[in-house]
Amino acid sequence: MNVFKFGGASLKDAAGVKNVASILQRYASDSLVVVVSAMGKSTNALEAVVAAHAKQTGEAPALYQALKEHHYAIMRELFEPGDDVFNIVNDTFVEGDWVLEEKPAEDYDYMYDQIVCVGELVSSKITAAYLNKIGLRTHWLDARDVVATDNTYREGWVIWDKTKANTQKNVAPLLAKRGFVLTQGFIGATSENFTTTLGREGSDYSAAIFSYCLDAESMSIWKDVPGVLNADPRLFENVVKLDRLSYKEAIEMTYYGAQVIHPKTIKPLQNKNIPLFVKSFLDPAAPGTEISSDTEEAYPPIIVVEKNQALLHISTNDYSFVAEQHMARLFAKLAELRLFVNMMQNTAISFTICVPNVPERLVKFVKDVSDEFRVKQENDLELITIRHYNEETIATLKKGKMVLFEERIRNTMQMVVKNVPAIERRTVELERAKG
Ligand code: ADP
Ligand code: ASP
Ligand code: MG
């Protein structure tokens, strides 16, 4: 059996749903688990609902209503009036209404997960209903009956043993029947049956969880790009498609922020040697990119830009050396606050790290270590990572930037930069490395 994942971009409107159905038509006789995300930018819209509810601005019901209307408009293009799906979807939206009728929960992240999951739930119900309507038999599955997590809301950690057992119990019998199994990405449940989410863009990871637990032959994620490119096409021109990538290369790219695949996706696939295909939903017959076992290829320079970074310059209050026990304390605090270090460097009395700029976590970090350390913070920075770099690429990427921090280790070059003018589209000549 195989696992397919369709993201928000592929399901952004009625034409998108029809296109996904036409892709699935080509696999009508296959054993498939189909994982879908929320439609288009629904998750952002739901985040706005949660924020408004938490602040009690009074706007939450209207924002939520607009999202419902958007889905109903899509459904009117796909179904006849009076189709059961209207009631099914309405019932799901009502679950969000119940949360909004209550006072905002004290735990923001908990409340977030109980509302934001609605995006995936309605998207999967609409898609499954449409597939059944056109004769592609499809069994809808609640991913929360399979993906078991701890209660780290908004970043649920998968409990693998339980998830594997749930897969045997709840997915295998559906797969044994004729037809597709269609479920949601991004969501799971705690042992007390509260909904969790796996982190933004987490549907790719969900598909990998299903692939791992089901020993899939392959997994395919269907995107609006021809495959994995050597740089983000929204930032760079003249990008090239990578036909093949090793798991290792894919992990390195996604770890530093290549948004095409969620960073947690590769590990479960690598662990079971399951190939991952990144394919275009606009050109389904094209081969896309294959990510598989660790045969190293000759790669062109691969560029990953991660925005919204901060540099923290940390020094001891009493001018003592930044020694191992200081590092141990600083890292324990960083781990506790889930501040992930992208780059670091130390001198005798200072230690510099590059971390994503999550203001509430950084404020807490600075406060919690202030008895021993002074922290100077620089914001609005970008981290640029170049794998398989050459001097020409580095020079091009440095144009219009002030480089604050730079490092080269083996085939990876990283720099933290400040844009001199506002971010503008860059044209970069990226040439495939020879040999
Ligand atoms: P989904 O619809 O599955 O959520 P995403 O929008 O999250 O898909 O991911 C696809 C997008 O990732 C592309 O539209 C592209 O703009 C962006 N992207 C960033 N870096 C890369 C890269 N190296 N290769 C391909 N796409 C990239
Ligand atoms: N819908 C979720 C998000 O937008 C998960 C995903 O699309 O992968 O983050
Ligand atoms: Mg996405």
Tab-separated table of C-alpha atoms and ligand atoms in Angstrom, residues 5-8 36-44 47 112 116 119-120 185-186 199-205 223 262, ligand 2:
chain	number	residue	atom	x	y	z
A	5	LYS	CA	-0.669	13.562	1.046
A	6	PHE	CA	-2.460	16.547	-0.432
A	7	GLY	CA	-1.757	19.929	1.174
A	8	GLY	CA	-3.769	23.106	1.472
A	36	VAL	CA	-5.300	15.843	3.572
A	37	SER	CA	-4.636	19.251	5.130
A	38	ALA	CA	-7.030	22.109	5.693
A	39	MET	CA	-8.188	23.894	2.526
A	40	GLY	CA	-6.018	26.776	1.285
A	41	LYS	CA	-5.149	29.154	4.088
A	42	SER	CA	-7.864	27.912	6.496
A	43	THR	CA	-5.364	27.241	9.281
A	44	ASN	CA	-4.246	30.886	9.247
A	47	GLU	CA	-5.489	30.989	14.097
A	112	TYR	CA	-5.798	26.537	19.814
A	116	VAL	CA	-7.724	24.780	14.638
A	119	GLY	CA	-9.835	22.979	9.256
A	120	GLU	CA	-8.550	19.451	8.637
A	185	GLY	CA	-2.950	15.473	8.532
A	186	PHE	CA	-1.703	17.675	11.375
A	199	GLY	CA	3.092	21.878	14.576
A	200	ARG	CA	2.381	24.119	11.597
A	201	GLU	CA	2.734	22.394	8.225
A	202	GLY	CA	2.601	19.081	10.078
A	203	SER	CA	0.497	17.148	7.566
A	204	ASP	CA	3.588	15.899	5.735
A	205	TYR	CA	4.701	14.451	9.063
A	223	LYS	CA	2.690	20.099	-4.162
A	262	HIS	CA	8.025	19.427	7.226
B	2	ASP	N1	-3.124	22.907	7.943
B	2	ASP	C1	-1.914	22.879	8.707
B	2	ASP	C2	-1.111	24.138	8.456
B	2	ASP	O1	-1.489	24.936	7.612
B	2	ASP	C3	-1.091	21.654	8.462
B	2	ASP	C4	-0.545	21.523	7.058
B	2	ASP	O2	-1.065	22.149	6.131
B	2	ASP	O3	0.405	20.766	6.863
B	2	ASP	O4	-0.130	24.342	9.117
